Amino acid sequence: MTDNYPSTTEKHLENYLETDKPEEACGVFGIYAPEEDVTKLTYFGLYALQHRGQESAGIATFQDDRVYIHKGMGLVSQVFNESILQQLTGNIGIGHTRYSTTGSSQINNAQPALVETPLGPLAIAHNGNLVNTQDLKKELIDRGCNFNSTTDSEMIALAIATEVKSGKSWLKAAISAFHLCKGAFSLTIGTPEGLMGVRDPHGVRPLVIGTLEDINPKRYVLASETCALDIIGAEYLRDVEPGELVWITEEGMASFHWNQKPQRKLCIFEMIYFARPDSIMEGGSLYSYRLKIGRQLARESLVEADMVIGVPDSGIPAAIGFSQESGIPYAEGLIKNRYVGRTFIQPTQHMRESGIRMKLNPLKDVLEGKRIIMVDDSIVRGNTSKKIVKALRDSGATEVHMRISSPPVTHPCFYGIDTDNQEQLIGATKSVAEIAEQIGVDSLAYLSWEGMLRTTDEDPKTFCSACFTGDYPIPLPDKLKRSKLVLENPVQV
């Protein structure tokens, strides 16, 4: 069953709520737990992953050879209610929150993607982006496939279905299909027999395994982030490894390394911005990492000031770290309205012109007469930063110095993050001094690429930082490159 919600208004109403961030990845969830209410557990898992995508949400459950599915446009809390959840019965559940990368924001592109196979229904939830969609689509058309959406996620599901049709088991069919896919994909896949969790050979997008410890036999949960385990009381076990498939059935969990040459390239922006600060990556909370990059930023670009503030919410941990390292007091100078970011109601023209105050409101009595260091995690286009700076000055700030806890974004992402074409990335077209002048700050400094990676305390070669360097770990087809890489020589800063 599906509800045909009204089509979305202008994408995120960017004309007045445009952010300076790369837009979210997607969130995926999966659970095998016959003794539990898997539908509600999936719902709450998606609720914890809402920050990863707000355009659509969906849940598919499996009971024997039957599948029940509901998906719709909007937030998890808008798409589901108690009545709908009661109709989704089963012992296996997968769920998805979506921000569109491949395929537009409309109901037929909402996930999980569902296909029929000779072994029964298959549902797939996908975080990431394939880079060989044109070749894969041609291959699937040659195999007689019909498409119900414009997503690469459905292509993965159809690729598995065609392999099943040739007589292969679920596992062998899935592994054969994954070898057809190039790009970034972290997947939860539901079948009548069991639940799969899969990562591409580079592990660009995260996927973790948890256990429901108080249940015997042990039951397993898959999720994009550990915060989705926490909300349902599951314990973090480990990450799904790059190039690994885990197969969860009544017999337990089995592991298959379907790609023999994995080379981890976790997206560094997961650590800087995308994932929730209470999620665990690389053995520690992301809040701790963001504190550390704030400290590193202060060591690299300290300036005299009276106060450090962060841009809510993602800039706050780095701002606190900057304050701790510099000794300059931290204060809240911007208050975020958390309930307007995904409204379907058009504002008035006057509100559109004032723009940023719908999401952020400055505290005049805190800012007045002060020299401010404002810390944020990134600047993509610069429009929102300019509005924030103006609001701080209008509130009486005498100086505004901006510090960014990542390097300049100079290249678009092709692996599941919605960034602009290169010509729209301010870091690719302007120097730091030119950006500072455009957004109206007294000074601007970014975290160095070396400092960003060194602060992870991991091998820098195990991260994808292509959006800062243009060094893409997964080869890109020329046509795909040309679609976004429009500048031959981006500005070096």
Coordinates of C-alpha atoms in Angstrom, one line a residue:
M1 CA 0.0 0.0 0.0
T2 CA 1.2 3.5 -0.7
D3 CA -0.2 6.9 -0.1
N4 CA 0.1 9.4 -3.0
Y5 CA 1.0 12.5 -1.0
P6 CA 0.9 15.8 -2.8
S7 CA 4.0 16.4 -4.9
T8 CA 6.7 18.3 -3.1
T9 CA 6.9 22.1 -3.5
E10 CA 10.1 23.6 -4.9
K11 CA 13.0 21.3 -3.8
H12 CA 13.4 22.2 -0.1
L13 CA 12.1 25.7 -1.0
E14 CA 15.6 26.6 -1.8
N15 CA 14.6 30.1 -2.8
Y16 CA 14.4 31.0 0.9
L17 CA 15.7 28.1 2.9
E18 CA 18.8 27.4 0.9
T19 CA 21.7 26.1 3.0
D20 CA 25.4 26.3 2.5
K21 CA 25.7 22.6 3.1
P22 CA 26.0 19.6 0.8
E23 CA 22.6 18.0 1.1
E24 CA 22.1 14.8 3.0
A25 CA 22.8 11.2 2.1
C26 CA 20.0 8.7 2.7
G27 CA 19.3 6.6 5.7
V28 CA 18.8 2.8 5.6
F29 CA 17.6 0.4 8.3
G30 CA 17.0 -3.4 8.5
I31 CA 16.0 -5.8 11.2
Y32 CA 15.4 -9.6 11.6
A33 CA 13.6 -10.3 14.8
P34 CA 10.5 -12.6 14.6
E35 CA 9.8 -12.2 18.4
E36 CA 9.6 -8.4 18.1
D37 CA 7.4 -5.7 16.5
V38 CA 9.8 -5.2 13.7
T39 CA 7.6 -2.5 12.1
K40 CA 7.7 -0.2 15.1
L41 CA 11.4 -0.9 15.6
T42 CA 12.0 0.1 11.9
Y43 CA 9.9 3.2 12.4
F44 CA 11.9 4.4 15.3
G45 CA 15.2 3.5 13.6
L46 CA 14.1 5.7 10.7
Y47 CA 13.1 8.4 13.1
A48 CA 16.7 8.5 14.4
L49 CA 18.0 8.6 10.8
Q50 CA 15.7 11.5 9.8
H51 CA 18.6 13.9 9.5
R52 CA 19.9 11.9 6.5
G53 CA 16.9 12.5 4.3
Q54 CA 13.6 14.4 4.6
E55 CA 12.0 14.0 1.2
S56 CA 10.3 10.6 1.6
A57 CA 10.2 7.6 3.9
G58 CA 9.2 4.0 3.5
I59 CA 9.0 0.6 5.3
A60 CA 8.7 -2.9 3.8
T61 CA 8.0 -5.9 6.0
F62 CA 8.1 -9.6 5.2
Q63 CA 5.9 -12.3 6.6
D64 CA 6.6 -15.7 5.1
D65 CA 6.3 -15.2 1.3
R66 CA 4.3 -12.0 1.6
V67 CA 5.6 -8.4 1.6
Y68 CA 3.8 -5.4 3.0
I69 CA 5.0 -1.9 2.0
H70 CA 4.1 1.7 2.7
K71 CA 6.0 4.8 1.6
G72 CA 5.2 8.4 1.0
M73 CA 6.5 11.9 0.6
G74 CA 7.6 13.8 3.7
L75 CA 9.0 13.1 7.2
V76 CA 8.8 9.8 8.9
S77 CA 6.3 11.1 11.3
Q78 CA 4.2 12.4 8.4
V79 CA 4.3 9.2 6.4
F80 CA 3.4 6.8 9.2
N81 CA 0.8 6.6 11.9
E82 CA -0.3 3.8 14.3
S83 CA -2.9 2.5 11.9
I84 CA -0.5 2.2 9.0
L85 CA 2.2 0.5 11.2
Q86 CA -0.3 -2.1 12.4
Q87 CA -0.9 -3.2 8.8
L88 CA 2.8 -3.8 8.2
T89 CA 3.3 -7.2 9.8
G90 CA 6.3 -9.5 9.6
N91 CA 9.5 -10.8 11.1
I92 CA 11.8 -8.9 8.7
G93 CA 11.7 -5.1 8.2
I94 CA 13.7 -2.6 6.1
G95 CA 13.3 1.1 6.0
H96 CA 14.5 4.2 4.2
T97 CA 14.6 7.9 4.5
R98 CA 15.5 9.7 1.2
Y99 CA 17.2 12.7 -0.1
S100 CA 17.2 12.4 -3.9
T101 CA 20.5 12.1 -5.8
T102 CA 19.6 9.9 -8.7
G103 CA 15.9 10.3 -9.6
S104 CA 13.7 13.3 -8.7
S105 CA 11.7 13.8 -5.5
Q106 CA 8.4 12.1 -6.2
I107 CA 6.4 9.2 -4.9
N108 CA 7.5 6.6 -7.5
N109 CA 11.1 7.2 -6.5
A110 CA 10.5 6.7 -2.8
Q111 CA 12.1 3.6 -1.3
P112 CA 12.2 0.8 -0.5
A113 CA 12.2 -0.3 -4.1
L114 CA 10.2 -3.4 -4.6
V115 CA 10.5 -6.0 -7.3
E116 CA 9.1 -9.5 -7.9
T117 CA 11.4 -12.5 -8.5
P118 CA 10.8 -16.3 -9.0
L119 CA 11.9 -16.7 -5.4
G120 CA 9.4 -14.1 -4.1
P121 CA 9.4 -10.4 -3.5
L122 CA 12.6 -8.4 -2.9
A123 CA 12.8 -4.9 -1.3
I124 CA 15.9 -2.8 -1.2
A125 CA 16.9 0.4 0.6
H126 CA 19.9 2.2 -0.8
N127 CA 22.3 4.9 0.5
G128 CA 24.8 6.0 -2.1
N129 CA 24.9 6.6 -5.8
L130 CA 26.0 4.4 -8.8
V131 CA 28.2 6.0 -11.4
N132 CA 27.5 3.5 -14.2
T133 CA 23.7 3.9 -14.3
Q134 CA 23.6 4.4 -18.1
D135 CA 25.5 1.2 -18.8
L136 CA 23.5 -0.7 -16.2
K137 CA 20.2 0.5 -17.5
K138 CA 21.1 -0.6 -21.0
E139 CA 22.1 -4.0 -19.7
L140 CA 18.8 -4.4 -17.8
I141 CA 16.8 -3.3 -20.8
D142 CA 18.6 -6.0 -22.9
R143 CA 17.5 -8.5 -20.2
G144 CA 13.9 -7.4 -20.6
C145 CA 13.4 -5.3 -17.5
N146 CA 10.8 -2.6 -17.1
F147 CA 11.3 0.4 -14.8
N148 CA 8.8 1.9 -12.4
S149 CA 11.1 4.7 -11.2
T150 CA 14.2 6.7 -12.3
T151 CA 16.4 5.6 -9.4
D152 CA 19.6 3.7 -9.5
S153 CA 18.3 1.8 -6.5
E154 CA 15.6 0.1 -8.5
M155 CA 18.3 -0.9 -11.0
I156 CA 20.2 -2.7 -8.3
A157 CA 17.0 -4.5 -7.3
L158 CA 16.2 -5.4 -10.9
A159 CA 19.8 -6.7 -11.4
I160 CA 19.3 -9.1 -8.5
A161 CA 15.9 -10.1 -9.9
T162 CA 17.4 -11.0 -13.3
E163 CA 20.0 -13.1 -11.7
V164 CA 17.4 -14.9 -9.6
K165 CA 15.4 -15.5 -12.8
S166 CA 18.5 -17.3 -14.3
G167 CA 18.2 -19.9 -11.5
K168 CA 20.5 -18.5 -8.8
S169 CA 19.9 -18.4 -5.1
W170 CA 19.3 -15.2 -3.3
L171 CA 23.0 -15.0 -2.2
K172 CA 24.5 -15.9 -5.6
A173 CA 22.1 -13.7 -7.4
A174 CA 22.9 -10.7 -5.2
I175 CA 26.7 -11.2 -5.4
S176 CA 26.4 -11.5 -9.2
A177 CA 24.4 -8.3 -9.4
F178 CA 26.8 -6.3 -7.2
H179 CA 29.6 -7.0 -9.6
L180 CA 27.5 -5.1 -12.2
C181 CA 27.3 -2.1 -10.0
K182 CA 29.9 0.6 -9.8
G183 CA 29.8 3.4 -7.3
A184 CA 28.7 3.9 -3.7
F185 CA 26.1 1.6 -2.2
S186 CA 25.2 0.7 1.3
L187 CA 22.1 -1.5 1.2
T188 CA 19.6 -3.3 3.3
I189 CA 17.7 -5.9 1.3
G190 CA 14.6 -7.8 2.5
T191 CA 13.6 -11.2 1.1
P192 CA 11.2 -13.9 2.3
E193 CA 14.2 -16.0 3.4
G194 CA 16.3 -13.4 5.2
L195 CA 17.9 -9.9 5.5
M196 CA 21.0 -8.7 3.7
G197 CA 23.4 -5.8 4.5
V198 CA 25.9 -4.9 1.8
R199 CA 28.6 -2.3 1.2
D200 CA 30.4 -1.4 -1.9
P201 CA 34.2 -2.3 -2.1
H202 CA 35.2 1.2 -1.0
G203 CA 32.7 1.5 1.9
V204 CA 31.9 5.1 0.9
R205 CA 28.7 5.2 2.9
P206 CA 28.4 3.8 6.4
L207 CA 26.5 0.7 7.5
V208 CA 26.6 -0.8 11.0
I209 CA 25.4 -4.1 12.6
G210 CA 23.7 -4.2 16.0
T211 CA 22.2 -6.9 18.2
L212 CA 19.1 -7.1 20.4
E213 CA 21.0 -8.6 23.3
D214 CA 18.2 -9.6 25.6
I215 CA 16.7 -12.0 22.9
N216 CA 17.7 -15.6 22.5
P217 CA 18.6 -16.6 19.8
K218 CA 20.5 -13.4 19.0
R219 CA 18.7 -11.0 16.6
Y220 CA 20.4 -8.5 14.3
V221 CA 19.8 -4.9 13.2
L222 CA 21.4 -3.0 10.3
A223 CA 21.5 0.8 10.1
S224 CA 23.3 3.7 8.5
E225 CA 24.4 5.0 11.9
T226 CA 24.7 3.7 15.5
C227 CA 22.2 6.4 16.7
A228 CA 19.5 4.2 15.1
L229 CA 20.6 1.3 17.2
D230 CA 20.6 3.3 20.4
I231 CA 17.0 4.4 19.9
I232 CA 15.7 0.8 19.9
G233 CA 18.0 -0.5 22.6
A234 CA 20.3 -2.4 20.3
E235 CA 24.0 -2.9 20.9
Y236 CA 26.6 -1.9 18.3
L237 CA 28.5 -5.0 17.2
R238 CA 30.6 -3.8 14.3
D239 CA 30.5 -2.2 10.8
V240 CA 29.7 -4.0 7.7
E241 CA 33.1 -4.1 6.0
P242 CA 33.7 -2.7 2.5
G243 CA 33.0 -5.4 0.0
E244 CA 31.1 -7.5 2.5
L245 CA 27.6 -9.0 2.4
V246 CA 26.0 -10.2 5.7
W247 CA 23.1 -12.6 5.4
I248 CA 20.8 -12.8 8.4
T249 CA 18.3 -15.6 8.8
E250 CA 16.9 -17.8 11.5
E251 CA 20.3 -19.6 11.7
G252 CA 22.0 -16.3 12.6
M253 CA 24.3 -14.0 10.6
A254 CA 26.7 -15.2 8.0
S255 CA 29.4 -13.1 6.3
F256 CA 30.5 -13.2 2.7
H257 CA 33.3 -11.0 1.2
W258 CA 31.8 -10.7 -2.3
N259 CA 34.6 -8.4 -3.5
Q260 CA 38.2 -9.6 -2.9
K261 CA 39.9 -6.3 -3.4
P262 CA 38.2 -3.9 -1.0
Q263 CA 39.8 -0.5 -0.4
R264 CA 38.1 1.6 2.2
K265 CA 37.2 5.2 1.3
L266 CA 34.7 6.3 3.9
C267 CA 33.3 9.8 3.0
I268 CA 35.0 12.2 5.3
F269 CA 31.9 14.5 5.3
E270 CA 30.1 11.7 7.2
M271 CA 32.4 12.6 10.1
I272 CA 32.4 16.3 9.6
Y273 CA 28.7 16.9 9.0
F274 CA 26.3 14.2 7.7
A275 CA 26.2 11.7 10.6
R276 CA 24.7 12.6 13.9
P277 CA 27.2 13.7 16.5
D278 CA 26.1 10.9 18.9
S279 CA 26.9 8.2 16.3
I280 CA 30.0 6.2 16.6
M281 CA 32.6 6.1 13.8
E282 CA 36.3 5.0 14.0
G283 CA 35.8 4.0 17.6
G284 CA 34.6 7.3 19.0
S285 CA 31.6 9.6 18.9
L286 CA 31.5 12.1 16.0
Y287 CA 31.0 14.8 18.6
S288 CA 34.5 14.1 19.9
Y289 CA 35.9 14.2 16.4
R290 CA 34.2 17.5 15.7
L291 CA 35.6 19.0 18.9
K292 CA 39.1 17.9 17.8
I293 CA 38.7 19.5 14.3
G294 CA 37.6 22.7 16.1
R295 CA 40.7 22.6 18.2
Q296 CA 42.8 22.1 15.1
L297 CA 41.1 24.9 13.4
A298 CA 42.0 27.2 16.3
R299 CA 45.6 26.2 16.1
E300 CA 45.7 27.0 12.4
S301 CA 43.7 30.2 12.3
L302 CA 43.4 32.0 15.6
V303 CA 42.3 35.6 15.6
E304 CA 41.6 38.1 18.4
A305 CA 37.9 38.1 19.3
D306 CA 35.6 38.4 22.3
M307 CA 33.4 35.4 21.6
V308 CA 33.1 32.1 19.6
I309 CA 29.8 31.0 18.3
G310 CA 28.7 28.1 16.2
V311 CA 26.2 27.9 13.4
P312 CA 23.5 25.5 14.7
D313 CA 23.5 22.6 14.8
S314 CA 26.4 21.1 12.9
G315 CA 28.9 23.9 13.6
I316 CA 28.5 23.9 17.3
P317 CA 30.9 21.0 18.4
A318 CA 33.7 22.5 16.3
A319 CA 33.0 26.0 17.8
I320 CA 33.2 24.5 21.3
G321 CA 36.5 22.9 20.4
F322 CA 37.8 26.2 18.9
S323 CA 36.8 27.9 22.2
Q324 CA 38.5 25.3 24.3
E325 CA 41.8 25.5 22.3
S326 CA 41.8 29.3 22.0
G327 CA 40.6 30.3 25.5
I328 CA 38.0 32.6 23.9
P329 CA 34.6 32.2 25.6
Y330 CA 31.9 30.2 23.7
A331 CA 28.4 31.5 23.6
E332 CA 25.1 30.8 21.8
G333 CA 24.7 33.7 19.4
L334 CA 22.2 32.1 17.0
I335 CA 19.0 30.2 17.9
K336 CA 17.7 27.7 15.5
N337 CA 14.0 27.2 14.8
R338 CA 13.9 23.4 14.2
Y339 CA 10.4 23.2 12.9
V340 CA 10.4 25.2 9.7
G341 CA 13.0 23.5 7.7
R342 CA 10.7 21.2 5.7
T343 CA 7.5 23.2 5.5
F344 CA 5.2 22.9 2.5
I345 CA 3.7 26.4 3.0
Q346 CA 5.2 29.2 0.9
P347 CA 6.3 32.2 3.0
T348 CA 5.4 35.8 2.2
Q349 CA 7.6 37.8 -0.1
H350 CA 8.9 39.8 2.9
M351 CA 9.8 36.6 4.7
R352 CA 11.6 35.3 1.6
E353 CA 13.6 38.5 1.6
S354 CA 14.5 38.2 5.2
G355 CA 15.3 34.6 4.5
I356 CA 17.6 33.2 7.1
R357 CA 15.6 34.3 10.1
M358 CA 13.1 31.6 9.4
K359 CA 15.8 29.1 10.4
L360 CA 18.2 31.1 12.5
N361 CA 17.6 34.1 14.8
P362 CA 20.5 36.1 16.3
L363 CA 20.7 37.0 20.0
K364 CA 21.2 40.7 19.9
D365 CA 22.0 41.2 23.6
V366 CA 24.7 38.5 23.3
L367 CA 26.3 39.9 20.1
E368 CA 26.0 43.6 20.5
G369 CA 29.4 45.3 20.7
K370 CA 31.3 42.0 20.4
R371 CA 34.0 40.8 18.0
I372 CA 32.7 37.4 16.9
I373 CA 34.3 34.2 15.6
M374 CA 31.6 32.2 13.9
V375 CA 32.4 28.5 13.2
D376 CA 30.6 26.4 10.6
D377 CA 31.5 23.1 9.0
S378 CA 31.3 24.1 5.3
I379 CA 30.4 26.7 2.8
V380 CA 29.1 25.4 -0.5
R381 CA 27.4 28.4 -2.3
G382 CA 27.9 31.2 0.2
N383 CA 24.3 32.6 0.1
T384 CA 23.3 31.6 3.6
S385 CA 26.6 32.5 5.1
K386 CA 26.2 36.0 3.7
K387 CA 22.8 36.3 5.3
I388 CA 24.0 35.1 8.6
V389 CA 26.9 37.5 8.6
K390 CA 24.5 40.4 7.8
A391 CA 22.2 39.3 10.6
L392 CA 25.1 39.3 13.1
R393 CA 26.2 42.8 12.0
D394 CA 22.6 44.0 12.2
S395 CA 22.5 42.7 15.8
G396 CA 25.5 44.9 16.7
A397 CA 28.5 42.6 16.2
T398 CA 31.5 44.9 15.6
E399 CA 33.6 42.2 13.8
V400 CA 32.7 38.9 12.3
H401 CA 35.4 36.4 11.6
M402 CA 34.4 33.1 10.0
R403 CA 36.2 29.8 10.5
I404 CA 35.3 26.6 8.6
S405 CA 36.1 23.2 10.1
S406 CA 36.7 21.6 6.6
P407 CA 38.7 22.7 3.5
P408 CA 37.0 24.6 0.6
V409 CA 34.5 22.4 -1.3
T410 CA 35.9 22.6 -4.9
H411 CA 34.5 19.5 -6.6
P412 CA 31.0 17.9 -6.8
C413 CA 30.2 14.5 -5.2
F414 CA 29.2 11.6 -7.4
Y415 CA 28.7 9.1 -4.6
G416 CA 25.4 9.9 -3.0
I417 CA 25.7 13.5 -1.8
D418 CA 23.7 16.2 -3.7
T419 CA 26.3 18.9 -4.4
D420 CA 26.0 21.5 -7.2
N421 CA 27.9 21.6 -10.5
Q422 CA 31.4 22.8 -10.0
E423 CA 30.7 26.3 -11.4
Q424 CA 28.2 26.7 -8.5
L425 CA 30.7 25.8 -5.8
I426 CA 32.0 29.0 -4.4
G427 CA 35.3 27.4 -3.3
A428 CA 35.9 26.3 -7.0
T429 CA 35.4 29.8 -8.4
K430 CA 36.8 32.2 -5.8
S431 CA 39.8 32.5 -3.6
V432 CA 39.4 32.6 0.2
A433 CA 39.9 36.4 0.1
E434 CA 37.2 36.7 -2.6
I435 CA 34.8 34.5 -0.6
A436 CA 35.4 36.6 2.5
E437 CA 34.6 39.7 0.6
Q438 CA 31.4 38.2 -0.9
I439 CA 30.0 37.0 2.3
G440 CA 31.0 40.2 4.2
V441 CA 33.3 38.9 6.9
D442 CA 36.4 40.6 8.4
S443 CA 38.4 37.4 7.9
L444 CA 37.8 33.9 6.7
A445 CA 39.9 30.7 7.2
Y446 CA 39.3 27.0 6.4
L447 CA 40.7 23.9 8.1
S448 CA 43.6 22.5 6.2
W449 CA 43.1 19.2 4.3
E450 CA 46.0 17.7 6.2
G451 CA 44.6 18.9 9.6
M452 CA 41.2 17.4 8.8
L453 CA 42.6 14.0 8.0
R454 CA 45.3 13.9 10.7
T455 CA 42.6 14.6 13.4
T456 CA 40.8 11.3 12.5
D457 CA 43.8 9.4 13.9
E458 CA 43.3 6.9 11.0
D459 CA 45.2 6.3 7.8
P460 CA 44.3 9.3 5.6
K461 CA 44.2 7.0 2.6
T462 CA 41.1 5.3 4.0
F463 CA 38.9 8.3 3.4
C464 CA 37.2 9.8 0.4
S465 CA 37.9 13.6 0.3
A466 CA 37.2 14.1 -3.4
C467 CA 35.0 17.1 -2.8
F468 CA 38.1 18.9 -1.5
T469 CA 40.7 17.5 -4.0
G470 CA 39.0 16.2 -7.1
D471 CA 40.7 12.8 -6.5
Y472 CA 37.8 10.4 -7.1
P473 CA 38.5 6.9 -5.7
I474 CA 35.9 5.3 -8.0
P475 CA 36.5 6.0 -11.7
L476 CA 33.9 8.2 -13.3
P477 CA 32.5 7.8 -16.9
D478 CA 33.5 10.8 -19.0
K479 CA 29.9 11.8 -19.6
L480 CA 29.2 11.9 -15.9
K481 CA 32.3 13.9 -15.3
R482 CA 31.4 16.5 -17.9
S483 CA 27.9 16.9 -16.3
K484 CA 29.4 18.5 -13.2
L485 CA 33.1 19.1 -13.6
V486 CA 32.7 22.2 -15.8
L487 CA 35.9 23.9 -14.6
E488 CA 39.2 22.6 -15.7
N489 CA 41.2 24.5 -13.1
P490 CA 39.3 25.3 -9.9
V491 CA 40.7 28.0 -7.7
Q492 CA 43.6 26.8 -5.5
V493 CA 43.5 28.0 -1.9

